[in-house]
CSV table of C-alpha atoms in Angstrom, one decimal:
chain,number,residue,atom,x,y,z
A,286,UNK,CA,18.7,-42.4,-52.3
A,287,UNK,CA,20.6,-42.1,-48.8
A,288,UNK,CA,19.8,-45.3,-46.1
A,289,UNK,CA,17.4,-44.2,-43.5
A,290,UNK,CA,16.1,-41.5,-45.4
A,291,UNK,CA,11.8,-41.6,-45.0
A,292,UNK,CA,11.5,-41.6,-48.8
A,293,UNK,CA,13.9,-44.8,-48.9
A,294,UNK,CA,11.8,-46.5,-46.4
A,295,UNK,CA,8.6,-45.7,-47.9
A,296,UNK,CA,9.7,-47.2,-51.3
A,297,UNK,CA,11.2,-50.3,-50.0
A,298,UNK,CA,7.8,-50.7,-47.6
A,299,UNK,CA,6.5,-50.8,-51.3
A,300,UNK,CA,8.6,-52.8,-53.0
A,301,UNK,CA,8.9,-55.5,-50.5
A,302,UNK,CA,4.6,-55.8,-50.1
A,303,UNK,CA,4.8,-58.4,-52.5
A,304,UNK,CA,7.4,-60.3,-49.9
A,305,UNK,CA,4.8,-59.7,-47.6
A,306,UNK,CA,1.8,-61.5,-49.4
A,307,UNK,CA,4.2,-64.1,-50.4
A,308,UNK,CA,5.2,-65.2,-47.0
A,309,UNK,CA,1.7,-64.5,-45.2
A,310,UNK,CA,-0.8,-66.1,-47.7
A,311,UNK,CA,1.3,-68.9,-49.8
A,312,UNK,CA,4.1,-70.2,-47.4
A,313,UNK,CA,1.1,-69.4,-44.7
A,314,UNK,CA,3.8,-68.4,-42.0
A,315,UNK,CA,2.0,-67.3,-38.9
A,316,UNK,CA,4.6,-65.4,-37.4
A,317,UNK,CA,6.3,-63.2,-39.5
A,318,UNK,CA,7.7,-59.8,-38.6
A,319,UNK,CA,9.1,-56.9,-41.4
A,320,UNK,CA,10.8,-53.8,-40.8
A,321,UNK,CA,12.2,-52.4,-43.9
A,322,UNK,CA,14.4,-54.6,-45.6
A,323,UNK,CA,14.9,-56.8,-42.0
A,324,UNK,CA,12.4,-59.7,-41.3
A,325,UNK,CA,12.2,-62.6,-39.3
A,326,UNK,CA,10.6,-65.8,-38.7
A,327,UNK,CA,9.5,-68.1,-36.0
A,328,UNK,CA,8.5,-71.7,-36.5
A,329,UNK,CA,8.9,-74.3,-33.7
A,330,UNK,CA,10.8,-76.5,-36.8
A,331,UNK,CA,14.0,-76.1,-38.1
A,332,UNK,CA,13.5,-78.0,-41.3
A,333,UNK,CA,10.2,-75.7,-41.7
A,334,UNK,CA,12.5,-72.4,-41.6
A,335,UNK,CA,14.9,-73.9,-44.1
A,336,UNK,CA,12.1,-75.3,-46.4
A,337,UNK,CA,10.8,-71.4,-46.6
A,338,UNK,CA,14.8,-69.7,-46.3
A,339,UNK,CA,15.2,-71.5,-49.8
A,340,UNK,CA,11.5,-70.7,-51.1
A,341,UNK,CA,11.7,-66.7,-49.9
A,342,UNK,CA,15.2,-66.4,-51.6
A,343,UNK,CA,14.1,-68.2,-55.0
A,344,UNK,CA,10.7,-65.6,-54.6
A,345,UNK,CA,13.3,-62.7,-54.4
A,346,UNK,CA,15.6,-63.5,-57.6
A,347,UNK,CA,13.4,-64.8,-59.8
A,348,UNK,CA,10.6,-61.9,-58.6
A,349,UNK,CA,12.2,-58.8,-57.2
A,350,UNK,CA,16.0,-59.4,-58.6
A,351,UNK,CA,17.1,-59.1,-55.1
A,352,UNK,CA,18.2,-61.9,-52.6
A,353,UNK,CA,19.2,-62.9,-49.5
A,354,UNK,CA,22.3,-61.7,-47.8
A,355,UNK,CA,24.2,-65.0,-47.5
A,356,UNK,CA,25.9,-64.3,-44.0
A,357,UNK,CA,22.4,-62.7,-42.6
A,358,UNK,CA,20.4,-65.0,-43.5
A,359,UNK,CA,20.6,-68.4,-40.5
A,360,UNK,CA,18.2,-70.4,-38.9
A,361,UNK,CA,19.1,-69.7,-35.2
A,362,UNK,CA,17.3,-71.4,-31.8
A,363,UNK,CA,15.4,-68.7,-29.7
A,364,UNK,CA,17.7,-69.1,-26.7
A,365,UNK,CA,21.1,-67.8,-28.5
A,366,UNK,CA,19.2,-64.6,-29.5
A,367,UNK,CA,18.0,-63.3,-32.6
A,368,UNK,CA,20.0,-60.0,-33.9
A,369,UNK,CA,16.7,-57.6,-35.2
A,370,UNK,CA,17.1,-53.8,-35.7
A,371,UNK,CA,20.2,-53.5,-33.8
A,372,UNK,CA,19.3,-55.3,-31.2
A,373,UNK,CA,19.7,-59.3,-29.8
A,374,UNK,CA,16.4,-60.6,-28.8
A,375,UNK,CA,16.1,-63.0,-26.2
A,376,UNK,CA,12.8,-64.7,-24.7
A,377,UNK,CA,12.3,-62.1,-21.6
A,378,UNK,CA,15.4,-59.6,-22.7
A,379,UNK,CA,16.9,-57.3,-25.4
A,380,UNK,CA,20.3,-56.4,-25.6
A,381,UNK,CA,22.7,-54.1,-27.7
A,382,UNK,CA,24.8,-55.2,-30.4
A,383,UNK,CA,28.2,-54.5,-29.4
A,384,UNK,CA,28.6,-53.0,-32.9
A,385,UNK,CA,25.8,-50.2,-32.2
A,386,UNK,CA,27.3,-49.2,-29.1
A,387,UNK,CA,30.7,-48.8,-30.6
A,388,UNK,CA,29.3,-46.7,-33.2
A,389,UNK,CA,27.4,-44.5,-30.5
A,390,UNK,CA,30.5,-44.4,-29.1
A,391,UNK,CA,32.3,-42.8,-31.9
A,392,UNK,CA,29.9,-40.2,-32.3
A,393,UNK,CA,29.7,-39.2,-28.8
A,394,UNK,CA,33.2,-38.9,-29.2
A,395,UNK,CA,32.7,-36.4,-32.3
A,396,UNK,CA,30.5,-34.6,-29.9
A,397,UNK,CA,32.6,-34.1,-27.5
A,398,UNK,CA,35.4,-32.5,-30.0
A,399,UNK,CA,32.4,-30.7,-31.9
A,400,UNK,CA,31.3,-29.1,-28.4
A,401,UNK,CA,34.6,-28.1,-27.5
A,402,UNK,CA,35.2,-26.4,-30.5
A,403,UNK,CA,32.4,-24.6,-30.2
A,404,UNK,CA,30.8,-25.9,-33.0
A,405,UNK,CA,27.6,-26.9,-31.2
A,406,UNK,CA,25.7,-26.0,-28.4
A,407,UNK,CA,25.2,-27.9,-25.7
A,408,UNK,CA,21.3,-28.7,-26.4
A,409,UNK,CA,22.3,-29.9,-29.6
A,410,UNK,CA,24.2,-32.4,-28.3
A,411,UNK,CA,21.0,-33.3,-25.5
A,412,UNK,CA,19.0,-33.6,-28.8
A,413,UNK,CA,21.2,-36.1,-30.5
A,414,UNK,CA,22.1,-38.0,-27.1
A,415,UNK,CA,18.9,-38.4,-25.9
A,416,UNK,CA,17.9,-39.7,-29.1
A,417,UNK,CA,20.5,-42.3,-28.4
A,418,UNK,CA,19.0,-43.0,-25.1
A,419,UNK,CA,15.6,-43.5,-26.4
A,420,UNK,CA,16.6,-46.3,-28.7
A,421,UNK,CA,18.7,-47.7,-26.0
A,422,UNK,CA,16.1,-48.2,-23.8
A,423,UNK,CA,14.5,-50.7,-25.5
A,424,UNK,CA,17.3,-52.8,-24.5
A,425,UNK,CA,18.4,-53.6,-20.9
A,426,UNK,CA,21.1,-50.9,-20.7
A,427,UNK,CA,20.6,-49.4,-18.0
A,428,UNK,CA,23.8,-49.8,-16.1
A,429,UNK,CA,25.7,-48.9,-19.6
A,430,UNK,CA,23.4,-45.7,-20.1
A,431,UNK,CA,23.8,-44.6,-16.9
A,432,UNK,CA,27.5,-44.7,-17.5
A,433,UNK,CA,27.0,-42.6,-20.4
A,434,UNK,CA,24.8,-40.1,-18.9
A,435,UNK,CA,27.7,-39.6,-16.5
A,436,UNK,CA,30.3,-39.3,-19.4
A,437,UNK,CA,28.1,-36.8,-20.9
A,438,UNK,CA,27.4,-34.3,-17.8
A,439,UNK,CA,31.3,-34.4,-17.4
A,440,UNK,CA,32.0,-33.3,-21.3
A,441,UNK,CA,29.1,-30.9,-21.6
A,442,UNK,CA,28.4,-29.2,-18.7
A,443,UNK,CA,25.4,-27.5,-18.1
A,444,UNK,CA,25.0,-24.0,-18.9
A,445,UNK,CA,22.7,-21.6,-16.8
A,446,UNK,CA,21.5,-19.6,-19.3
A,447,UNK,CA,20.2,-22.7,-21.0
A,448,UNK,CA,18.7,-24.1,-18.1
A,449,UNK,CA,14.6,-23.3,-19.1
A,450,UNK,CA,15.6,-24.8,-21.9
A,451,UNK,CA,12.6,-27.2,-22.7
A,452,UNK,CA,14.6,-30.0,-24.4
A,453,UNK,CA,17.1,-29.7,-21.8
A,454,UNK,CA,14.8,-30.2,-19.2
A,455,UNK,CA,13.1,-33.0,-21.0
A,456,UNK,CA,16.6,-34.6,-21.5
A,457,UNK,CA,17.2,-34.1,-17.6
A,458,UNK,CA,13.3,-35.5,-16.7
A,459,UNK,CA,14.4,-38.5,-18.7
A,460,UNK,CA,17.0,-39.3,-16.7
A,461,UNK,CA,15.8,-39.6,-13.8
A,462,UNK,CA,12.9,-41.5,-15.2
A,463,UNK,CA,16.0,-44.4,-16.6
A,464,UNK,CA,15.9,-46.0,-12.8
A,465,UNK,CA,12.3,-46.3,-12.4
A,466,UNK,CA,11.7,-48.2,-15.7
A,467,UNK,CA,15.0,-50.3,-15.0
A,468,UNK,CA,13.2,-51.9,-11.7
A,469,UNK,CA,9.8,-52.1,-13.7
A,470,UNK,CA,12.0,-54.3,-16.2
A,471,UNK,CA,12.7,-56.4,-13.7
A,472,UNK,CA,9.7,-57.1,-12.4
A,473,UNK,CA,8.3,-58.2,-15.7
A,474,UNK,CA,11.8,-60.3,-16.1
A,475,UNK,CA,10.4,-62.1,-13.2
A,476,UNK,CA,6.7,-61.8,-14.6
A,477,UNK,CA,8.2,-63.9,-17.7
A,478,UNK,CA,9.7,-66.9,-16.0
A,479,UNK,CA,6.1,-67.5,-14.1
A,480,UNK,CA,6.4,-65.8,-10.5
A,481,UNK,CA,3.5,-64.5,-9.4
A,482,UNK,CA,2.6,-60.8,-7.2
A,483,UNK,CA,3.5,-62.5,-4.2
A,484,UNK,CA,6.5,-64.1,-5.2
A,485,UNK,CA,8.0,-61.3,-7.5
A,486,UNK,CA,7.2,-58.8,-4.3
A,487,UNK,CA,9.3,-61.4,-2.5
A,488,UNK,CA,12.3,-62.2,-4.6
A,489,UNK,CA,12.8,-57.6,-5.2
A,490,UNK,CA,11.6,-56.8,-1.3
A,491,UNK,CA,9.0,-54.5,-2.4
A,492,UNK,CA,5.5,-54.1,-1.4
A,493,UNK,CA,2.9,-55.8,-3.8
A,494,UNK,CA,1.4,-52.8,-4.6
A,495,UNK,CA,4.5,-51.8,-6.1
A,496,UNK,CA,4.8,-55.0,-8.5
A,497,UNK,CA,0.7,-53.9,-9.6
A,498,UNK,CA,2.1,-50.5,-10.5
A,499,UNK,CA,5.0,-51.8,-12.5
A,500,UNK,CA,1.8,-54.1,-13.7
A,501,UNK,CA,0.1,-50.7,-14.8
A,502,UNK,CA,3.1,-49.2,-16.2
A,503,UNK,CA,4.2,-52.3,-18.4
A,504,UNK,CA,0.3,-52.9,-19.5
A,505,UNK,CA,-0.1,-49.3,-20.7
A,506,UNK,CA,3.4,-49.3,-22.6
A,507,UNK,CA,2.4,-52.5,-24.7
A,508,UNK,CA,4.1,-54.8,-22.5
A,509,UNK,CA,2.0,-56.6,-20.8
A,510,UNK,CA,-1.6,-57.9,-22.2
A,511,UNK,CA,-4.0,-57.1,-19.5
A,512,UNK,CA,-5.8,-60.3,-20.0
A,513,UNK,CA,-2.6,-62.2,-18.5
A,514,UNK,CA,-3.0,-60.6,-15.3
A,515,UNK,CA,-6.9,-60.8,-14.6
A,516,UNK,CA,-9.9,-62.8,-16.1
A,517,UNK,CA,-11.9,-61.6,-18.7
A,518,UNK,CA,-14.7,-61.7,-16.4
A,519,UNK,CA,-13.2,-59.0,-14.2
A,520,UNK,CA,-12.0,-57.3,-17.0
A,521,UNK,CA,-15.1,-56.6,-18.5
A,522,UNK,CA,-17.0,-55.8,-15.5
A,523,UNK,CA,-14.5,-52.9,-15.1
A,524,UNK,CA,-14.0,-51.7,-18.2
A,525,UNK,CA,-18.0,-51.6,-18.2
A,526,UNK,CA,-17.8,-48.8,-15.8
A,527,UNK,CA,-14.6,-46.5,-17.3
A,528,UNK,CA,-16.5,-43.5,-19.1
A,529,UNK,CA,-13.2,-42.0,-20.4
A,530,UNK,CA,-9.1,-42.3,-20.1
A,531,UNK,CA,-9.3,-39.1,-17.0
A,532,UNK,CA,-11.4,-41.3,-14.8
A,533,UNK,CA,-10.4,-41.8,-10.8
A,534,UNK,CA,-10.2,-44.9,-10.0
A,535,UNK,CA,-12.7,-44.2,-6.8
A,536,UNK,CA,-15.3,-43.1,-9.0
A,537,UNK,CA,-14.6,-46.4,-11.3
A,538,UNK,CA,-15.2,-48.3,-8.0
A,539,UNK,CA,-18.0,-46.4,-6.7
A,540,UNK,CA,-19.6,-47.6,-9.9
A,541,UNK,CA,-19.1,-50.9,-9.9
A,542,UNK,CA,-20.3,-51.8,-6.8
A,543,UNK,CA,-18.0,-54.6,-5.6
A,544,UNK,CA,-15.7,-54.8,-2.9
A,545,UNK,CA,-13.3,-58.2,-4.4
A,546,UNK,CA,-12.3,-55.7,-7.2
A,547,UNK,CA,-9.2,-53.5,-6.0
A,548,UNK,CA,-8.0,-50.4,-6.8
A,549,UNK,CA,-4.3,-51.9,-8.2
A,550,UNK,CA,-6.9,-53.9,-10.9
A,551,UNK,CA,-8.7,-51.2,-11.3
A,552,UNK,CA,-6.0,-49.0,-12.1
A,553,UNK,CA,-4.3,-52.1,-14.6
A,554,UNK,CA,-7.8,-52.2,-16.5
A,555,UNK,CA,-7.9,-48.1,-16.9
A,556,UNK,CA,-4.2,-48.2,-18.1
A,557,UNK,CA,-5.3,-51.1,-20.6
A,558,UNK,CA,-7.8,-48.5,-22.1
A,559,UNK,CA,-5.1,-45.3,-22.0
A,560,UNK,CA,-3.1,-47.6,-23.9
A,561,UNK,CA,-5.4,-47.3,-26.7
């Protein structure tokens, strides 16, 4: 059964529950995250992670007649990174493993022949690029994807006939999206190491109400818990008053009745509940 095939995934989601039950209910780890056959971790004690590294691997053999890879498997501090799906994760950052990008690169090169040789159309290139691009943005690649996005407008130019193309235009909408969620990463770069709206507005030279809209943005997008950036108190006494995800925020404030609630909290409680 090929590698990344849904049926491969589906069996090994399967196979590995019993991985799952081992590691949540008898070693009791708290934080424990799976994806297929990759998992991690975190425990403030490095004798801990070793104690279960041995534990997990015996569970595997003498269980599943699998184990673990020898050269994957390392107990690693937080601050040098920790490689997961492709990726190095770092406290307030993701980055790209240099051996993911080269691969990209290789196959955009096989693109570009492909195209040339008339072997592909143009938006079947945009579909597999900006398939690329959508896993690269979970990392902070902007400058490198912006780089590529130039490469690829100079290899495949655009053709007019294609141009209602709805994937195209997607592909294009995308784009110029890539700048505005690079400067919302950065606020919540700055969020992480403790600067408050004042400071962060600051430190960038943009208005305040700018960093609550990168607030709003990050908090409906899962990256931000709502309940970091106001009290409960205020949460609940707006949410109280949303009816449904299309409400305008004057309406929401008409109904709460309260002048010390804003419109910028307002708006980071509503996208709190679109984010549902």
């Amino acid at each position: 059964m090929p590698l990344g095939n849904l049926t491969s995934q589906f069996f090994a989601n399967v196979y590995l529950n019993e991985l799952d039950s081992f590691v949540k209910h008898k070693l009791r780890a708290k934080y424990y995250i799976r994806y297929v056959d990759d998992f991690v971790i975190l425990h403030n004690s490095a004798k801990q992670l070793e104690d279960w590294k041995e534990q997990i691997n015996h569970f595997l053999k003498d269980n599943l007649k699998i184990e673990l890879h020898k050269d994957k498997s390392k107990v690693l501090n937080l601050e040098k990174g920790v490689s997961f799906l492709g990726f190095r994760v770092f406290y307030y950052h993701k980055l790209l493993r240099k051996s993911n990008m080269n691969n990209f690169e290789r196959k955009f090169n096989q693109l570009k022949i492909m195209y040339k040789e008339g072997l592909i159309t143009r938006e079947k290139a945009v579909e597999s690029f900006e398939g690329w691009l959508t896993y690269a943005n979970c990392a902070n690649t902007f400058k490198y994807r912006k780089h590529m996005i130039r490469l690829f407008n100079r290899f495949f130019k655009i053709d007019e006939k294609a141009n209602n193309s709805k994937k195209i235009l997607n592909f294009i909408r995308k784009i110029k999206e890539s700048e505005i969620k690079f400067s919302v990463q950065k606020t919540l770069y700055l969020y992480g190491k403790h600067h408050n709206i004042k400071e962060i507005a600051k430190i960038r030279s943009i208005k305040e109400s700018t960093v609550w809209e990168h607030f709003s943005n990050l908090i409906a997008h899962k990256q931000m818990s709502v309940f970091n950036v106001l009290s409960k108190k205020k949460i609940f006494k707006i949410y109280s008053k949303i009816k449904n995800k299309e409400d305008k925020l004057n309406d929401i404030r008409l109904r709460i009745k309260d002048d010390s609630i804003t419109f910028d909290e307002i708006n980071c409680v509503l996208a709190y509940v679109k984010s549902k």
